[in-house]
mmCIF file of C-alpha atoms in Angstrom:
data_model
loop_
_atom_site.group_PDB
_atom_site.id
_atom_site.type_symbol
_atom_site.label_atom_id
_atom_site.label_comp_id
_atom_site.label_asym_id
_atom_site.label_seq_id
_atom_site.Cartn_x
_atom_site.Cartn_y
_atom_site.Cartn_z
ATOM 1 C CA UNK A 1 0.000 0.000 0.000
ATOM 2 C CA UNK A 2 0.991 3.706 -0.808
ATOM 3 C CA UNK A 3 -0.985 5.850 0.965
ATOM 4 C CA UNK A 4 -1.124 9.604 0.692
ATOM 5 C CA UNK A 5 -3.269 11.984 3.016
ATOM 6 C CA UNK A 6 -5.036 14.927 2.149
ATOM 7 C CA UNK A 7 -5.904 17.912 4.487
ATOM 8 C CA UNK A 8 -6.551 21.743 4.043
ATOM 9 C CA UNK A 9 -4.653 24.383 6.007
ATOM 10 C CA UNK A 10 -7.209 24.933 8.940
ATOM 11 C CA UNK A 11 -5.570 21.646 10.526
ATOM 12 C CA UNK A 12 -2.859 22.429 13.337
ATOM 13 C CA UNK A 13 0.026 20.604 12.387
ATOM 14 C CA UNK A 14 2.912 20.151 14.657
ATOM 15 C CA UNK A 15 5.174 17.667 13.344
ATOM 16 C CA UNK A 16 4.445 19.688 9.523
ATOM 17 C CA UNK A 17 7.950 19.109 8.462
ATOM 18 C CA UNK A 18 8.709 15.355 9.175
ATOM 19 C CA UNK A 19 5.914 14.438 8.139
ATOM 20 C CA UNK A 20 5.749 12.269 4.089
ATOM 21 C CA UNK A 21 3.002 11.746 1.951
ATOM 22 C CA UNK A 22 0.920 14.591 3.310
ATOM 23 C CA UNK A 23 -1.018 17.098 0.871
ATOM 24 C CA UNK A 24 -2.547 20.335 1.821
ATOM 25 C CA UNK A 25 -5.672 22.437 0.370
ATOM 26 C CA UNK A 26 -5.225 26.146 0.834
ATOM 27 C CA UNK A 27 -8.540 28.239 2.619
ATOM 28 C CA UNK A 28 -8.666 31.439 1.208
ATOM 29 C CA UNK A 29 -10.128 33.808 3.093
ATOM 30 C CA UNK A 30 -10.857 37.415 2.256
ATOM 31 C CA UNK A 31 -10.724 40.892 4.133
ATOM 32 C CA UNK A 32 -11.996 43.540 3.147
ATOM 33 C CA UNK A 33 -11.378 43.068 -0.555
ATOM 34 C CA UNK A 34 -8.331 41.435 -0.361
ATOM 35 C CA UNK A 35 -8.193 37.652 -0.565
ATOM 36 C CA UNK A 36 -5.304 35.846 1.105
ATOM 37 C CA UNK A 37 -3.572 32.941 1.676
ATOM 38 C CA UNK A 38 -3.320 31.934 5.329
ATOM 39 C CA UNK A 39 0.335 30.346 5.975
ATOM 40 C CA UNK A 40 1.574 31.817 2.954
ATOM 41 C CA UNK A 41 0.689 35.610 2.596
ATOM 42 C CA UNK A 42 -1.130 35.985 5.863
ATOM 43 C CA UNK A 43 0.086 35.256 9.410
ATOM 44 C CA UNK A 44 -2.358 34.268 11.801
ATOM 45 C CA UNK A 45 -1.097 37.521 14.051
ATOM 46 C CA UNK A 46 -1.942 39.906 10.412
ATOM 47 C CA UNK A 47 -4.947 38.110 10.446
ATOM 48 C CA UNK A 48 -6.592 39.040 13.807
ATOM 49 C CA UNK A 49 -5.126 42.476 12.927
ATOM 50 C CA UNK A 50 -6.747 42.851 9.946
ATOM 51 C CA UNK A 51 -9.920 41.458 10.784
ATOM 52 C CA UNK A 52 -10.253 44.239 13.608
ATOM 53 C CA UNK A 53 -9.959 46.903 11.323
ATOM 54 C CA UNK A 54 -12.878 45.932 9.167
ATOM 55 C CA UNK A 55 -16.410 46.599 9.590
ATOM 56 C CA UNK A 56 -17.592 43.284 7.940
ATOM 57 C CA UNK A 57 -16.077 39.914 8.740
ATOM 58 C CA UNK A 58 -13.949 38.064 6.890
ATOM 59 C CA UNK A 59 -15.305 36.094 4.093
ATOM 60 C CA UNK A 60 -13.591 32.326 4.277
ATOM 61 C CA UNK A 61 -14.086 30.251 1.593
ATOM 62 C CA UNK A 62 -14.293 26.172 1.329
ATOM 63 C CA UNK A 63 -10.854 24.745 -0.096
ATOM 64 C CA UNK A 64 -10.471 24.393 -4.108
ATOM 65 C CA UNK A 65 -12.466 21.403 -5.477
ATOM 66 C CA UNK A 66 -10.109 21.792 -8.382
ATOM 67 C CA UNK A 67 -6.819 21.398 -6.380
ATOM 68 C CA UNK A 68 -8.123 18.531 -5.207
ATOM 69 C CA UNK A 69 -9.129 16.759 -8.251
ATOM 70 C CA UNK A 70 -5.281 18.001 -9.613
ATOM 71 C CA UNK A 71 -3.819 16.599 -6.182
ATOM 72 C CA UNK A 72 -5.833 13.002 -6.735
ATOM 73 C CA UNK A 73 -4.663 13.137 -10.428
ATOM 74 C CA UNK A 74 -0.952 13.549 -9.379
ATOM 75 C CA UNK A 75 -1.005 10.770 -6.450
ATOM 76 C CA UNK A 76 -2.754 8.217 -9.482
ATOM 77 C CA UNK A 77 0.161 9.411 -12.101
ATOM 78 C CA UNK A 78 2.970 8.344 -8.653
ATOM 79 C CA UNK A 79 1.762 5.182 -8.256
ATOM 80 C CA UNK A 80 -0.228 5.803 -4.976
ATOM 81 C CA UNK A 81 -2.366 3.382 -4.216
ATOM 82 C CA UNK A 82 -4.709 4.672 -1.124
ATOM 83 C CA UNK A 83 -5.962 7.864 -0.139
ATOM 84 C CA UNK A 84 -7.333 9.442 3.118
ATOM 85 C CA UNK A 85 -8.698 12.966 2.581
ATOM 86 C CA UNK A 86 -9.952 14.709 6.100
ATOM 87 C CA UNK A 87 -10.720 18.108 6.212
ATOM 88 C CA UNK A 88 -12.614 20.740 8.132
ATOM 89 C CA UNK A 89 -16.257 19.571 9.484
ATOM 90 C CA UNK A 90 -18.932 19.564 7.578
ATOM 91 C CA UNK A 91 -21.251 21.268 10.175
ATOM 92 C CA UNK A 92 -19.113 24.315 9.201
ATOM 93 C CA UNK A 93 -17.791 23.677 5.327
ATOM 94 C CA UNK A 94 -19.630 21.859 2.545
ATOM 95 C CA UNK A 95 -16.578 20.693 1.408
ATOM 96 C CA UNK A 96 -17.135 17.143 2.908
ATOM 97 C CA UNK A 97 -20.057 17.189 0.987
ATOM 98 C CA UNK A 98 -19.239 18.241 -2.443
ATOM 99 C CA UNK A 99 -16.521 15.773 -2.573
ATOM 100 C CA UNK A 100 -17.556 12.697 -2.412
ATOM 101 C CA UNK A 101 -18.275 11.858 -5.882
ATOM 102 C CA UNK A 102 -14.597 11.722 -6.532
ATOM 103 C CA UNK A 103 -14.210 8.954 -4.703
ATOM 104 C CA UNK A 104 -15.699 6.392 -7.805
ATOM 105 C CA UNK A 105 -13.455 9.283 -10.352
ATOM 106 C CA UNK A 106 -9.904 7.953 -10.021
ATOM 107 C CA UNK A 107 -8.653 4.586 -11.799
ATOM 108 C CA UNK A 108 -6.166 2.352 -9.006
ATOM 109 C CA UNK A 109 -6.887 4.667 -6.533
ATOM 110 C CA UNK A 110 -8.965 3.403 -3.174
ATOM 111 C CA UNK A 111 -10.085 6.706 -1.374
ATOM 112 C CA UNK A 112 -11.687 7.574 1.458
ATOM 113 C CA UNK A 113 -13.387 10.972 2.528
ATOM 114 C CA UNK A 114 -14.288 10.748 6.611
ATOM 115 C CA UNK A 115 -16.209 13.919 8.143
ATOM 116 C CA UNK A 116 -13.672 14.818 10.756
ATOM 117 C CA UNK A 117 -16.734 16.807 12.668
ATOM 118 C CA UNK A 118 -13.817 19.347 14.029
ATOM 119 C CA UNK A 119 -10.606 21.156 12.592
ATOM 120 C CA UNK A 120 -7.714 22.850 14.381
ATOM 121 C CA UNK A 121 -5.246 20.997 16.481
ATOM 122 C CA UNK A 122 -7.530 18.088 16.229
ATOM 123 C CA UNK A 123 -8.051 17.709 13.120
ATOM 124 C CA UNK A 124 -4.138 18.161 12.697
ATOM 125 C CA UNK A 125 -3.846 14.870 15.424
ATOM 126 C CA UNK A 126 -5.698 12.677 13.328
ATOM 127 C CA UNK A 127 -3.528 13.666 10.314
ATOM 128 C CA UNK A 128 -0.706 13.385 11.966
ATOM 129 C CA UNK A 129 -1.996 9.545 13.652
ATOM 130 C CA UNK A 130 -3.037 8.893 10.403
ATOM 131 C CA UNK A 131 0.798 8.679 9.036
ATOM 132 C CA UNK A 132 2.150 7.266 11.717
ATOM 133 C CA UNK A 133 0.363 4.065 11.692
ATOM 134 C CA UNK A 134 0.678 3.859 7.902
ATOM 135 C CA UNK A 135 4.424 3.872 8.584
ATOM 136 C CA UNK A 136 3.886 1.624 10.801
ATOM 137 C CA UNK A 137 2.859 -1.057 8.595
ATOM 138 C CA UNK A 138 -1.046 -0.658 9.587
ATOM 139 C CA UNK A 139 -3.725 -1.827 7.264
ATOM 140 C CA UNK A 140 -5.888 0.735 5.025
ATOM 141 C CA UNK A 141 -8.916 -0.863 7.198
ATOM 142 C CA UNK A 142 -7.051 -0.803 10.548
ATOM 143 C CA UNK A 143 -6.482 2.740 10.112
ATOM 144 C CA UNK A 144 -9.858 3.927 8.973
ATOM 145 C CA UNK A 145 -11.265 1.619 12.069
ATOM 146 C CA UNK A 146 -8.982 4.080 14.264
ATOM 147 C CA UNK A 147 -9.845 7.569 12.457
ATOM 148 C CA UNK A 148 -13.350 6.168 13.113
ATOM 149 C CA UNK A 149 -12.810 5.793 16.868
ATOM 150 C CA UNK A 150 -11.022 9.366 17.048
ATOM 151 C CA UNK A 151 -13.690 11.117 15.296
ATOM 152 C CA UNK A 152 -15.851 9.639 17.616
ATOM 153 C CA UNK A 153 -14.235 10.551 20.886
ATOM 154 C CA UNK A 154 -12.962 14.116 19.836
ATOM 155 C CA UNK A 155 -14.228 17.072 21.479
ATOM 156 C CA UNK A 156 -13.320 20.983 21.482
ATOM 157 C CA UNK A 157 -14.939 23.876 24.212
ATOM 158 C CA UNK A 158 -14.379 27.513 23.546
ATOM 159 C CA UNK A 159 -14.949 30.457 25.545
ATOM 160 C CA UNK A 160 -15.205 32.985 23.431
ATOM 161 C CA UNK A 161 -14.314 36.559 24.643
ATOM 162 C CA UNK A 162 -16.239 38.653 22.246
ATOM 163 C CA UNK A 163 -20.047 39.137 21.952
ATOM 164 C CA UNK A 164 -20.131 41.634 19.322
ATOM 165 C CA UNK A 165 -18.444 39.434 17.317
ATOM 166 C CA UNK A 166 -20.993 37.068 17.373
ATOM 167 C CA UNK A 167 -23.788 39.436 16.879
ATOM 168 C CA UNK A 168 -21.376 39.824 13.479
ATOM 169 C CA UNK A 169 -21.534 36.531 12.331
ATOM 170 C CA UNK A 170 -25.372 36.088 13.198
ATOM 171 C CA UNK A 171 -24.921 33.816 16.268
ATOM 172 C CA UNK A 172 -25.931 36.155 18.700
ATOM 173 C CA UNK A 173 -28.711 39.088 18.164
ATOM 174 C CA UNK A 174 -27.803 42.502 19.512
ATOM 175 C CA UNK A 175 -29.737 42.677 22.547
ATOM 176 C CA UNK A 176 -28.668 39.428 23.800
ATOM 177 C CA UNK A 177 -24.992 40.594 23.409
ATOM 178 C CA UNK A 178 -25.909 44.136 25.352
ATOM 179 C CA UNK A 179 -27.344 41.990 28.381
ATOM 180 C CA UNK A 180 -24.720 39.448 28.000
ATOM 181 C CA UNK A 181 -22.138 42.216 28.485
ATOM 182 C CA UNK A 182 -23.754 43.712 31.101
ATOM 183 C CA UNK A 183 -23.600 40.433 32.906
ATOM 184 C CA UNK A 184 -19.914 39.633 32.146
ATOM 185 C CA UNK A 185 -21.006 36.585 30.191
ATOM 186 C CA UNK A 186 -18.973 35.015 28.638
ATOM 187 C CA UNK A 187 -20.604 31.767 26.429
ATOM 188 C CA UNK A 188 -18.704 28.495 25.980
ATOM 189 C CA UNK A 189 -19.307 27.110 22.863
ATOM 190 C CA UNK A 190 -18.644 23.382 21.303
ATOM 191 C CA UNK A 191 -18.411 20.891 18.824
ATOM 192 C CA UNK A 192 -21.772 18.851 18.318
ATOM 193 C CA UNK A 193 -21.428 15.470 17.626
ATOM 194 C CA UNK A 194 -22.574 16.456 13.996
ATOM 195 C CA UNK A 195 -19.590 19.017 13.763
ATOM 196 C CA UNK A 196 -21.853 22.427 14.311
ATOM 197 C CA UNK A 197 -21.116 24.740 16.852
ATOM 198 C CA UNK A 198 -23.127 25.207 19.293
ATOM 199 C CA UNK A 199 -23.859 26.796 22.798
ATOM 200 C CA UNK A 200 -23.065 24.150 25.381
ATOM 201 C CA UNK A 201 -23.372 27.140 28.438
ATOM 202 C CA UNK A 202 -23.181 30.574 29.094
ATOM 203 C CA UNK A 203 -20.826 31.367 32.423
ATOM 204 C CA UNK A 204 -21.060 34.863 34.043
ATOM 205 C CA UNK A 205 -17.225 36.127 34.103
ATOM 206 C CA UNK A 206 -14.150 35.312 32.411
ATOM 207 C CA UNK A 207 -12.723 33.787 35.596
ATOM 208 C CA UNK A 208 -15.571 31.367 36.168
ATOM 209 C CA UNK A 209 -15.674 30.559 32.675
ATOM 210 C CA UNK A 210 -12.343 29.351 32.356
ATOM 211 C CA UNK A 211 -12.831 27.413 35.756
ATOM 212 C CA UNK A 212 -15.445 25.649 33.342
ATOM 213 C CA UNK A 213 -13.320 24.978 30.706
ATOM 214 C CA UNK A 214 -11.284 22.919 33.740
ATOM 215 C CA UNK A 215 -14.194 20.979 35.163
ATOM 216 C CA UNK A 216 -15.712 19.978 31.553
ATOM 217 C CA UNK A 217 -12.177 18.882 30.076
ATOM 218 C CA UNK A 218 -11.718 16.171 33.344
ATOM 219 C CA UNK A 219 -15.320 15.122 33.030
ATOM 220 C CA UNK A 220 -14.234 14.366 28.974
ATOM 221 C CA UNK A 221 -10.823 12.849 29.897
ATOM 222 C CA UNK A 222 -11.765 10.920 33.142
ATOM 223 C CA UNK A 223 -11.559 7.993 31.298
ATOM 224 C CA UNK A 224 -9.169 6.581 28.829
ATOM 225 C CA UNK A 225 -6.167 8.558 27.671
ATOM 226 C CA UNK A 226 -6.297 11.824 25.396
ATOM 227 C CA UNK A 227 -4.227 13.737 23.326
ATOM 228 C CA UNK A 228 -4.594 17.577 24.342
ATOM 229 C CA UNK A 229 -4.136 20.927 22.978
ATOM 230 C CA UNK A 230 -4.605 24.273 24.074
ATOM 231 C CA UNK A 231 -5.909 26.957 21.652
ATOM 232 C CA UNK A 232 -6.729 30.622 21.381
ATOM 233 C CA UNK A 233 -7.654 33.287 19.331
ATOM 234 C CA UNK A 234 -4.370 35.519 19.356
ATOM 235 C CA UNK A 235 -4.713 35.309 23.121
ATOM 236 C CA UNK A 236 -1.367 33.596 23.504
ATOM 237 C CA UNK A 237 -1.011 35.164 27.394
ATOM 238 C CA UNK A 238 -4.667 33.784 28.338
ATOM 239 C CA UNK A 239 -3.724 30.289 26.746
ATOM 240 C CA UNK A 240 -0.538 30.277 29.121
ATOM 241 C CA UNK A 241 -2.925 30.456 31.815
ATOM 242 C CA UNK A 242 -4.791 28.349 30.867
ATOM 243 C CA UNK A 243 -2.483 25.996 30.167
ATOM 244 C CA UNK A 244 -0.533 26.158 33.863
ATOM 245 C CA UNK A 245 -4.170 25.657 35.269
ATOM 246 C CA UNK A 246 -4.506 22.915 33.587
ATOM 247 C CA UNK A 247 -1.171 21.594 35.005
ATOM 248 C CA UNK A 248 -1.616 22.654 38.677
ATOM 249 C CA UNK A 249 -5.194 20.753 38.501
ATOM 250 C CA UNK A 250 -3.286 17.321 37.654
ATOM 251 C CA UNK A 251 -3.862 17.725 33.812
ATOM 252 C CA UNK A 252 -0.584 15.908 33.078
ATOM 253 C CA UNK A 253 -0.604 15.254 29.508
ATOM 254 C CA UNK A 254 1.353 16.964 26.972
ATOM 255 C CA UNK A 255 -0.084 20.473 26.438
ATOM 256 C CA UNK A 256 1.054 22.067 23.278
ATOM 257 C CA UNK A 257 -0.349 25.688 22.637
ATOM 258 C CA UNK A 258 -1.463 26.460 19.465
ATOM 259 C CA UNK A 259 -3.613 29.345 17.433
ATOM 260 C CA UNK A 260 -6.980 29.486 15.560
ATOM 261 C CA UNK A 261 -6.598 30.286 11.958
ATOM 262 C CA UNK A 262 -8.752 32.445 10.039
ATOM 263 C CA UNK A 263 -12.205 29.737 9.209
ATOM 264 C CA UNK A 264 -12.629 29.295 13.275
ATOM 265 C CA UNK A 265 -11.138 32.982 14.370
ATOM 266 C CA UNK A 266 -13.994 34.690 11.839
ATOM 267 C CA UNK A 267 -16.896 32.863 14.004
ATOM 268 C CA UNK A 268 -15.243 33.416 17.007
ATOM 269 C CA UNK A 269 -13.549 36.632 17.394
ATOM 270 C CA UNK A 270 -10.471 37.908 18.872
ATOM 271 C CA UNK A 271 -9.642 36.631 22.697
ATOM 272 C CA UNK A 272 -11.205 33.276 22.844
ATOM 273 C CA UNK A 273 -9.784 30.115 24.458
ATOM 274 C CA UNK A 274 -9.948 26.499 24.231
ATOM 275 C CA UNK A 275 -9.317 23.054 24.401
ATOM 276 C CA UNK A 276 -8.803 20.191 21.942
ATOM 277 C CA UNK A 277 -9.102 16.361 22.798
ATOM 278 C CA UNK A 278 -8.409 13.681 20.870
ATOM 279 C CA UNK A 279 -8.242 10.342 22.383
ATOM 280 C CA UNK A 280 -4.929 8.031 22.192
ATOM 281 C CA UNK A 281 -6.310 4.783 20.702
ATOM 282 C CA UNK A 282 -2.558 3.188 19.326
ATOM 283 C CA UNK A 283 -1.647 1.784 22.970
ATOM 284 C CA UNK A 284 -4.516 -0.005 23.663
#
């Protein structure tokens, strides 16, 4: 088997560079009238920047069906035999959905299209997996069966900072965001199990609200063992807290800090925090 594994650039990816047979869509997203390239002529810091002077939001758009179809054609011209693509969820991109045709398109090739149901550093650990059992001699089955068991147990919470900027993207009307401020609330959002997100509570204060994000990740992690990641919305001071709360509470797994991109950072605003969990199915 030769497999190769397809992703777009709103997965978190931090082993990028040693990592082989790994292909990556570009997101464009647009401000103000300029469109960009995020990674390539945007930084995630110009980004937040940028996105604060506008009036509108950003528009992001889904990655290039065409690149893909060129990507599938070059893997079947190198002799690859298997694909994986996994991309961003389709409760917020209809990329999942407008793919799958290709699947049936591409002579010698066996492919497979999964709905992650997240993106961000947990999509990027299920990339990432993905490879690493490939090199390590696992079956095209045995590592679907896996990515199936991820998908399943992977979960993300955000508290998001910013009200207005959900009254912005149409999440939040303008009166609920004027009480809400009064009140110090500060909503924690989450994945779905369909990939949407979705209010899971609304905590009054920033401090209580990140106590939150503590209690919910040990009720999701009491069992089993998880790959974790921190994540913010070019908040990196509010993620270190974060993070050594997480530590002095007995949260002893690795705990890399990463950053939203520009597809989850337009719904959520500037200042949110979060966590990532993926569980750790290879030592069963």
């Amino acid at each position: 088997m030769k497999l190769a594994v397809i992703t777009d650039s709103s997965a978190v990816l931090q082993e990028a560079e040693s990592l082989t047979n790994l292909f990556v869509l570009d997101i464009p997203v647009t401000i103000g009238n300029t469109p960009y390239i995020e990674g390539k002529n945007l930084t995630v810091e110009d980004f937040y920047q940028k996105m604060a002077a506008e009036a509108e939001l950003p528009k992001t758009s889904q990655p290039s069906l065409s690149e893909l179809e060129e990507t599938l054609r070059h893997l079947q011209a190198e002799g690859y035999t298997h694909v994986i693509g996994l991309f961003l969820s389709s409760g917020i991109s209809g990329f999942y959905q407008n793919i799958q045709y290709l699947k049936d398109e591409f002579e010698g090739l066996t492919i497979a299209f999964p709905d992650s149901k997240i993106t961000s550093a947990p999509l990027g650990m299920m990339v990432e997996n993905i490879i690493k059992r490939s090199a390590a001699g696992a079956s095209f089955e045995e590592i679907l069966e896996k990515l199936e068991r991820e998908i399943e147990g992977t979960e993300a919470f955000i508290m998001v900072d910013d009200l207005d900027h959900l009254v912005k993207g149409g999440r939040l009307s303008n009166g609920a965001a004027l009480l809400g401020n009064l009140l110090s609330i500060k909503p924690i959002l989450y994945f779905t199990k369909e990939g949407k997100i979705e209010v899971y509570e609304k905590v009054r204060t920033e401090k209580k609200a990140v106590k939150r994000l503590l209690e919910i990740l040990k009720e999701q992690t009491q069992e089993g063992a998880y790959q974790i990641a921190v994540i913010h919305a070019n908040a990196p001071q509010k993620a270190e807290e974060f993070k050594q709360l997480l530590q002095e509470n007995g949260v002893a797994w690795s705990l890399p800090i990463v950053s939203f991109g520009s597809v989850i950072g337009t719904h959520l605003g500037e200042g949110a925090i979060a966590f990532g969990i993926s569980p750790i199915i290879d030592e069963e």
